[in-house]
Amino acid sequence: MTQKPDNFDSYAIGSRLSLRQVFLMALVLGLLIPAVFISVLSFNLQREQAENQLAVDQKRLLDIVALGMQEPLWNLSRQAGAPLVSSVMDDPRVISIRVTDTQSNTVFLSTLRSERRIGSVAFVQKPVVYRGEEIGQVSIEFDTEHLAIYQRNQLKNLLLIVAAQLLLSVVLVMTILHSRFLRPIAQLSQQATKLAALKLDEPFHWGRQDEIGTVGKHLEWMRAELKRLIDELKAKTLALEADIERRREVEDALRRSENKYRELFWSNLDGIVISSLEGQIIDANPAFLSLLGFSLDQLKLQNFWGLLDRDSEAQERYNLDNKVMRFGFCDEFEVQYINRIGNPIPVSVKTVAMRDASGRITAVWRMVRDISERRAAEERMQLAAKVFENTAEGIMITDGDVRIRSVNRAFTEITGFAQEEVLGQRPMVLSSGRHSKDFYDSLWQVLNEQGSWQGEVWNRRKNGEVYPEWLAINAVKSPSGDVTHYVAIFSDQSERKAADERIQFLAHFDVLTGLPNRGHLQDRALLAIQNATHDNGKLAILLLDLDRFKTINESLGHAAGDILLKMASERIRSVLGSGEVVARQGGDEFIILLPLVNDAAAAAHMAERILAEFTTPLEVYNHSLMVTGSIGISVFPDDGRDFDTLVRNADAAMYHAKSSGRNNYKFYTSDLNARAREILAIESQLRYAVERGEFVLHYQPQVEIKSGRIVGAEALIRWNHPSLGLLGPIHFIDVAEERGFIVQIGNWVIREACRQIAAWHAAGLPLITVGVNLSALQFRHEDLTQVLGNALATYNLPGSCLDVEVTESVIMDDMESTVQAIRAIQDMGIRMSIDDFGTGYSSLSYLKRFKADKLKIDRSFVRDIPDDQDDTAITRAIINMAKNLNMQVVAEGVETIEQWRFLEEHGCEQVQGYLLAKPMPAEQVEPLLRQETLLPAQG
């Protein structure tokens, strides 16, 4: 028994009704109720379509602006982007547009509609991407109020349409009931049967325009689509088979190409290395492995960046970031790689990017070529070119026809001819005319026979000057023996010849002053002695030494001293007559030869004339210098019968003139020999005076002028000479400085002063500051700070117990080393005083750099105050200057109560001198220290 289907009952019930009844029911259920639903659905669909259309329009406008802004924003050209923005603003829905540059985070373009609707708005934005890089942001604001208005209008229209449709549907349905309804249904059934049987060749023809006709057309569409799909499936099947065949062929071609690539990769003579962007080495060919000395396994353990020289890594990274990553390749450039043993290898590199299937760069292919030999060849060529251009000898290269083809820079410097002036010319352009034709014939004969020639030649410069040169010519021959070039190398002999003349000059004349030297003067003197002996005549030797020249030289510098010597020589020469000669013996000493004098008075008259020439100041470096001289005179034959004796005796007389006050002249006497012997005796015994303990220190108290309190003392050296008794420093200090004993003596003074300070302190006396004088040699000595430190440490004394005194001429000698020495001394706590201030030629502006603790006014200024106006003004100026520089002032040589009162009145802080106490032994100073004060006797 066949089972009834589940919907059988409902089908049976529906079949009892007539078609009209069913249709009327369908009209009620299928039109009225769905009409309302469809109306609502249609309205929603239209609203959604309107919203979608708005979204599409927004996206379209946004895409247009974002795309159009790529070039203007990349090129930062607002003028290029403004028309596009204006055209988009023509859309009434657009309220504002804003383009932002994300690179600089600034607004690139912005526009806003002046009249803005009141209602809801929509805001959209999109990045501007150019060449894969986000370069900006586009933002557009839309007005959505028009959408609501449109939707309300659509709702009204829809309701009217629905009402009209319902009315028309009732009329049409009533008409259709009487039309041919069942026949079209049967026809549809037949056509459906054909579709099921896939009989698709015959088309379904339907002329009806009602729903049944629509269903028929749909069936026709289904038939056509099924036929098309079946036909396409057959075609695609055939195409797939062909594609599979083509893919198989491509794979075979790719396999063959890969084999060729591997063969090219492995057999390439240039090194090839493939690495990731991070530097991980992926592969390398044998040439690259051989270049760096790695195996492939060893190389893969390395990072590519570790293979680069430090200076080359920056260049490689720059090319990778700015060329390969942007353009996909980098042209040839030169860097240095490091091989396995650490040696640099110069290479040229070409770089190409490797991309994946999506076009993204994932690795880098580098072709590396060793350029060591090329670099070496270039260096050799550069070296040869540099040698050719920079050699001191002139070089001229000619061809086989003896026409100039090349010259170097030295050629131009020697001859004066530029290269372009002589190229193509013959060397005869340099001919001086001094050599005969026979000379040149002989030259060419030797050159052709031997292939070379050398000798001295006189040539002519471009300016016409004739000069000597040493010339060497060599012939350059081809393998067949033919001469192709001649190479001439020559050097200017002018300087050598001038040097020979200069040597002759130096042998007889002083370089600085141009005066004859001692040797030349000796020859002149010997001739004069012979003439005087023959004629029973007399001649005189005057030896002049400039007074205090050493002080000027140290204060203003050696350059100023040289100028002073030249000016002095000119003044001496200006008073000499015919046959009278002045020579420079050395330093600041000059010898004047008077070859013919009637008596000693003539020599004295000449000495007076010379001294008179120095009464006018000399202007040196804006300093007006008063220079005097001391002259010693010896006369032939009374004072000697040979040149050396006359000079030696004149020298003794000159020293006598200096000891007599300077700026005068003295004749030689026999007594001067005794003084010379005395100086010699002092020199011989001075060497051992320290070892024998013959030196002693005397101390002169230094007193605070307001209270009379003894604040210190100056240590002054004395020598207990075994035969001459107690000598002051004037008798031996100059000799000690000249013979180099002064440093040894000065070190003894420092140690003895420290010992005495410690002894006074041990006896219950307060610690005072003792000043010690340093000579220039001792102040410059490298062991000075060590000597000072050892002396203080030996007697356990603070640095403030010592006051180092140096003259201003000493500290002005070398500014930088002086400042360092003073700082080193003051760092030990030792005080620093500038002694004899005002007697040198130092610039007062340098005092602030020295940071001295005291200025000691020289006794030459104190001696005549308050009577001398100049000394008074100088003393006041020194006191005021010291106060401004935060320095104490000590006046030396105070001998009268008037001097004391003047110094006290003008703010001088400390004094020393005979008014208070003379220098005295340490045992005599002790009672004064116990009474603590020392005041001058009033009246």
PDB file of C-alpha atoms in Angstrom, residues 124-214:
ATOM      1  CA  VAL A 124      35.689  59.568   6.032  1.00  0.00           C
ATOM      2  CA  GLN A 125      39.445  59.421   5.600  1.00  0.00           C
ATOM      3  CA  LYS A 126      42.043  57.451   3.672  1.00  0.00           C
ATOM      4  CA  PRO A 127      45.857  57.339   3.616  1.00  0.00           C
ATOM      5  CA  VAL A 128      47.767  58.589   0.566  1.00  0.00           C
ATOM      6  CA  VAL A 129      50.192  55.839  -0.482  1.00  0.00           C
ATOM      7  CA  TYR A 130      52.908  56.536  -3.025  1.00  0.00           C
ATOM      8  CA  ARG A 131      55.383  53.879  -4.144  1.00  0.00           C
ATOM      9  CA  GLY A 132      54.404  51.640  -1.268  1.00  0.00           C
ATOM     10  CA  GLU A 133      54.948  54.347   1.349  1.00  0.00           C
ATOM     11  CA  GLU A 134      52.262  56.257   3.251  1.00  0.00           C
ATOM     12  CA  ILE A 135      52.987  59.904   2.693  1.00  0.00           C
ATOM     13  CA  GLY A 136      49.711  61.565   3.742  1.00  0.00           C
ATOM     14  CA  GLN A 137      46.087  61.349   4.945  1.00  0.00           C
ATOM     15  CA  VAL A 138      42.913  62.607   3.189  1.00  0.00           C
ATOM     16  CA  SER A 139      39.825  63.464   5.296  1.00  0.00           C
ATOM     17  CA  ILE A 140      36.380  64.417   3.767  1.00  0.00           C
ATOM     18  CA  GLU A 141      33.308  65.561   5.709  1.00  0.00           C
ATOM     19  CA  PHE A 142      29.899  64.841   4.038  1.00  0.00           C
ATOM     20  CA  ASP A 143      26.446  66.310   4.731  1.00  0.00           C
ATOM     21  CA  THR A 144      23.895  63.399   5.238  1.00  0.00           C
ATOM     22  CA  GLU A 145      20.772  65.588   5.750  1.00  0.00           C
ATOM     23  CA  HIS A 146      19.887  65.271   2.078  1.00  0.00           C
ATOM     24  CA  LEU A 147      19.681  61.481   2.555  1.00  0.00           C
ATOM     25  CA  ALA A 148      16.876  61.841   5.138  1.00  0.00           C
ATOM     26  CA  ILE A 149      14.955  64.200   2.853  1.00  0.00           C
ATOM     27  CA  TYR A 150      15.341  61.778  -0.025  1.00  0.00           C
ATOM     28  CA  GLN A 151      14.113  58.868   2.106  1.00  0.00           C
ATOM     29  CA  ARG A 152      10.956  60.787   3.197  1.00  0.00           C
ATOM     30  CA  ASN A 153      10.146  61.594  -0.430  1.00  0.00           C
ATOM     31  CA  GLN A 154      10.707  57.988  -1.415  1.00  0.00           C
ATOM     32  CA  LEU A 155       8.352  56.794   1.343  1.00  0.00           C
ATOM     33  CA  LYS A 156       5.574  59.034   0.054  1.00  0.00           C
ATOM     34  CA  ASN A 157       6.094  57.894  -3.523  1.00  0.00           C
ATOM     35  CA  LEU A 158       6.224  54.269  -2.440  1.00  0.00           C
ATOM     36  CA  LEU A 159       2.913  54.489  -0.600  1.00  0.00           C
ATOM     37  CA  LEU A 160       1.236  56.018  -3.656  1.00  0.00           C
ATOM     38  CA  ILE A 161       2.708  53.356  -5.917  1.00  0.00           C
ATOM     39  CA  VAL A 162       1.625  50.539  -3.578  1.00  0.00           C
ATOM     40  CA  ALA A 163      -1.936  51.869  -3.504  1.00  0.00           C
ATOM     41  CA  ALA A 164      -2.030  52.138  -7.285  1.00  0.00           C
ATOM     42  CA  GLN A 165      -0.582  48.684  -7.697  1.00  0.00           C
ATOM     43  CA  LEU A 166      -3.127  47.151  -5.363  1.00  0.00           C
ATOM     44  CA  LEU A 167      -5.970  48.728  -7.308  1.00  0.00           C
ATOM     45  CA  LEU A 168      -4.560  47.691 -10.655  1.00  0.00           C
ATOM     46  CA  SER A 169      -3.843  44.189  -9.384  1.00  0.00           C
ATOM     47  CA  VAL A 170      -7.455  43.609  -8.467  1.00  0.00           C
ATOM     48  CA  VAL A 171      -8.553  44.606 -11.953  1.00  0.00           C
ATOM     49  CA  LEU A 172      -5.906  42.483 -13.661  1.00  0.00           C
ATOM     50  CA  VAL A 173      -6.575  39.445 -11.508  1.00  0.00           C
ATOM     51  CA  MET A 174     -10.204  39.567 -12.326  1.00  0.00           C
ATOM     52  CA  THR A 175      -9.241  39.741 -16.036  1.00  0.00           C
ATOM     53  CA  ILE A 176      -6.714  36.914 -15.817  1.00  0.00           C
ATOM     54  CA  LEU A 177      -9.334  34.580 -14.419  1.00  0.00           C
ATOM     55  CA  HIS A 178     -10.873  34.575 -17.856  1.00  0.00           C
ATOM     56  CA  SER A 179      -7.669  34.357 -19.822  1.00  0.00           C
ATOM     57  CA  ARG A 180      -5.829  31.334 -20.936  1.00  0.00           C
ATOM     58  CA  PHE A 181      -4.313  30.259 -17.699  1.00  0.00           C
ATOM     59  CA  LEU A 182      -4.114  26.517 -17.805  1.00  0.00           C
ATOM     60  CA  ARG A 183      -2.456  26.297 -21.203  1.00  0.00           C
ATOM     61  CA  PRO A 184       0.555  28.362 -20.236  1.00  0.00           C
ATOM     62  CA  ILE A 185       0.843  26.225 -17.127  1.00  0.00           C
ATOM     63  CA  ALA A 186       0.960  23.082 -19.242  1.00  0.00           C
ATOM     64  CA  GLN A 187       3.504  24.657 -21.575  1.00  0.00           C
ATOM     65  CA  LEU A 188       5.663  25.534 -18.544  1.00  0.00           C
ATOM     66  CA  SER A 189       5.395  21.914 -17.391  1.00  0.00           C
ATOM     67  CA  GLN A 190       6.597  20.641 -20.786  1.00  0.00           C
ATOM     68  CA  GLN A 191       9.490  22.997 -20.821  1.00  0.00           C
ATOM     69  CA  ALA A 192      10.418  21.991 -17.243  1.00  0.00           C
ATOM     70  CA  THR A 193      10.395  18.368 -18.367  1.00  0.00           C
ATOM     71  CA  LYS A 194      12.855  19.215 -21.184  1.00  0.00           C
ATOM     72  CA  LEU A 195      15.104  21.004 -18.713  1.00  0.00           C
ATOM     73  CA  ALA A 196      15.124  17.963 -16.482  1.00  0.00           C
ATOM     74  CA  ALA A 197      16.045  15.819 -19.470  1.00  0.00           C
ATOM     75  CA  LEU A 198      18.799  18.309 -20.452  1.00  0.00           C
ATOM     76  CA  LYS A 199      17.274  18.776 -23.879  1.00  0.00           C
ATOM     77  CA  LEU A 200      18.747  22.205 -24.250  1.00  0.00           C
ATOM     78  CA  ASP A 201      19.248  22.732 -27.950  1.00  0.00           C
ATOM     79  CA  GLU A 202      15.709  24.010 -28.736  1.00  0.00           C
ATOM     80  CA  PRO A 203      14.963  27.431 -27.185  1.00  0.00           C
ATOM     81  CA  PHE A 204      11.736  28.217 -25.278  1.00  0.00           C
ATOM     82  CA  HIS A 205       9.691  30.930 -26.942  1.00  0.00           C
ATOM     83  CA  TRP A 206       7.445  33.073 -24.757  1.00  0.00           C
ATOM     84  CA  GLY A 207       5.625  36.182 -25.876  1.00  0.00           C
ATOM     85  CA  ARG A 208       3.616  36.717 -22.728  1.00  0.00           C
ATOM     86  CA  GLN A 209       4.612  39.546 -20.474  1.00  0.00           C
ATOM     87  CA  ASP A 210       2.752  38.392 -17.332  1.00  0.00           C
ATOM     88  CA  GLU A 211       4.108  36.360 -14.449  1.00  0.00           C
ATOM     89  CA  ILE A 212       3.737  33.082 -16.344  1.00  0.00           C
ATOM     90  CA  GLY A 213       5.629  34.609 -19.214  1.00  0.00           C
ATOM     91  CA  THR A 214       8.280  35.730 -16.768  1.00  0.00           C
TER      92      THR A 214
END
